[in-house]
Short mmCIF file of C-alpha atoms in Angstrom, two decimals:
data_model
loop_
_atom_site.label_atom_id
_atom_site.label_comp_id
_atom_site.label_asym_id
_atom_site.label_seq_id
_atom_site.Cartn_x
_atom_site.Cartn_y
_atom_site.Cartn_z
CA MET A 1 15.09 8.96 5.36
CA ASN A 2 11.52 7.48 5.20
CA ARG A 3 11.67 3.43 4.07
CA LEU A 4 8.66 2.56 1.92
CA TYR A 5 7.37 -0.85 3.56
CA ARG A 6 4.01 -2.85 4.18
CA SER A 7 2.41 -1.45 7.28
CA GLU A 8 1.53 -3.90 10.57
CA ASN A 9 -0.61 -1.43 12.06
CA ASN A 10 -2.48 -0.02 9.79
CA ARG A 11 -3.65 -2.67 7.58
CA LYS A 12 -6.66 -4.30 5.89
CA MET A 13 -5.34 -6.94 3.09
CA ALA A 14 -1.77 -6.32 3.39
CA GLY A 15 -0.67 -3.33 4.42
CA VAL A 16 0.52 -1.78 0.95
CA ILE A 17 -1.72 0.83 0.98
CA GLY A 18 -1.23 1.64 4.81
CA GLY A 19 2.42 2.05 3.96
CA LEU A 20 2.75 4.14 1.84
CA ALA A 21 -0.29 5.87 3.27
CA GLU A 22 3.36 5.69 6.15
CA TYR A 23 5.92 7.19 3.68
CA PHE A 24 3.78 10.41 1.81
CA ASN A 25 2.27 11.00 5.45
CA TRP A 26 -1.60 10.64 4.11
CA ASP A 27 -4.77 9.71 6.00
CA ALA A 28 -4.51 6.11 4.97
CA SER A 29 -8.59 6.10 4.24
CA LEU A 30 -8.22 8.23 1.63
CA LEU A 31 -5.85 6.51 0.30
CA ARG A 32 -8.04 3.44 -0.45
CA VAL A 33 -10.57 5.81 -1.23
CA ILE A 34 -8.39 7.15 -4.37
CA THR A 35 -7.12 3.29 -5.44
CA VAL A 36 -10.89 2.19 -5.17
CA ILE A 37 -12.00 5.09 -7.64
CA LEU A 38 -8.53 3.99 -10.22
CA ALA A 39 -9.30 0.58 -10.06
CA VAL A 40 -12.84 1.35 -10.92
CA MET A 41 -11.78 3.74 -13.68
CA THR A 42 -9.59 1.52 -14.89
CA SER A 43 -11.60 -2.10 -15.03
CA VAL A 44 -10.15 -3.27 -11.47
CA ILE A 45 -6.95 -5.89 -13.11
CA PRO A 46 -4.49 -3.26 -13.94
CA VAL A 47 -5.01 -1.74 -10.09
CA LEU A 48 -5.28 -5.79 -8.07
CA LEU A 49 -1.95 -6.91 -10.31
CA ILE A 50 -0.02 -3.29 -9.04
CA TYR A 51 -1.27 -4.08 -5.80
CA ILE A 52 -0.21 -8.61 -6.13
CA ILE A 53 3.56 -7.36 -7.30
CA TRP A 54 3.64 -4.61 -4.56
CA ILE A 55 3.00 -7.25 -1.91
CA PHE A 56 5.83 -9.20 -2.79
CA ILE A 57 7.99 -6.11 -3.34
CA VAL A 58 7.22 -3.99 -0.32
CA PRO A 59 8.96 -5.46 2.61
CA SER A 60 6.69 -5.69 5.57
CA GLU A 61 7.59 -4.07 8.74
CA ARG A 62 8.51 -6.44 10.32
CA ASP A 63 11.20 -7.35 8.04
CA MET A 64 12.66 -3.91 8.41
CA LYS A 65 13.20 -4.02 11.93
#
């Protein structure tokens, strides 16, 4: 069973997008582009808030081992 975590290997900032990409078995670059497009379409604030909340809620890959 897959577990959701913040990636340690595939990270640019906090590993949230990298962890989601590994969880859904998607390309992280594609997911980052989708996130940026979503942020631009929703005036950045909602996406930024969700990202910050996920940093604190989703455990790090290091904590999962």
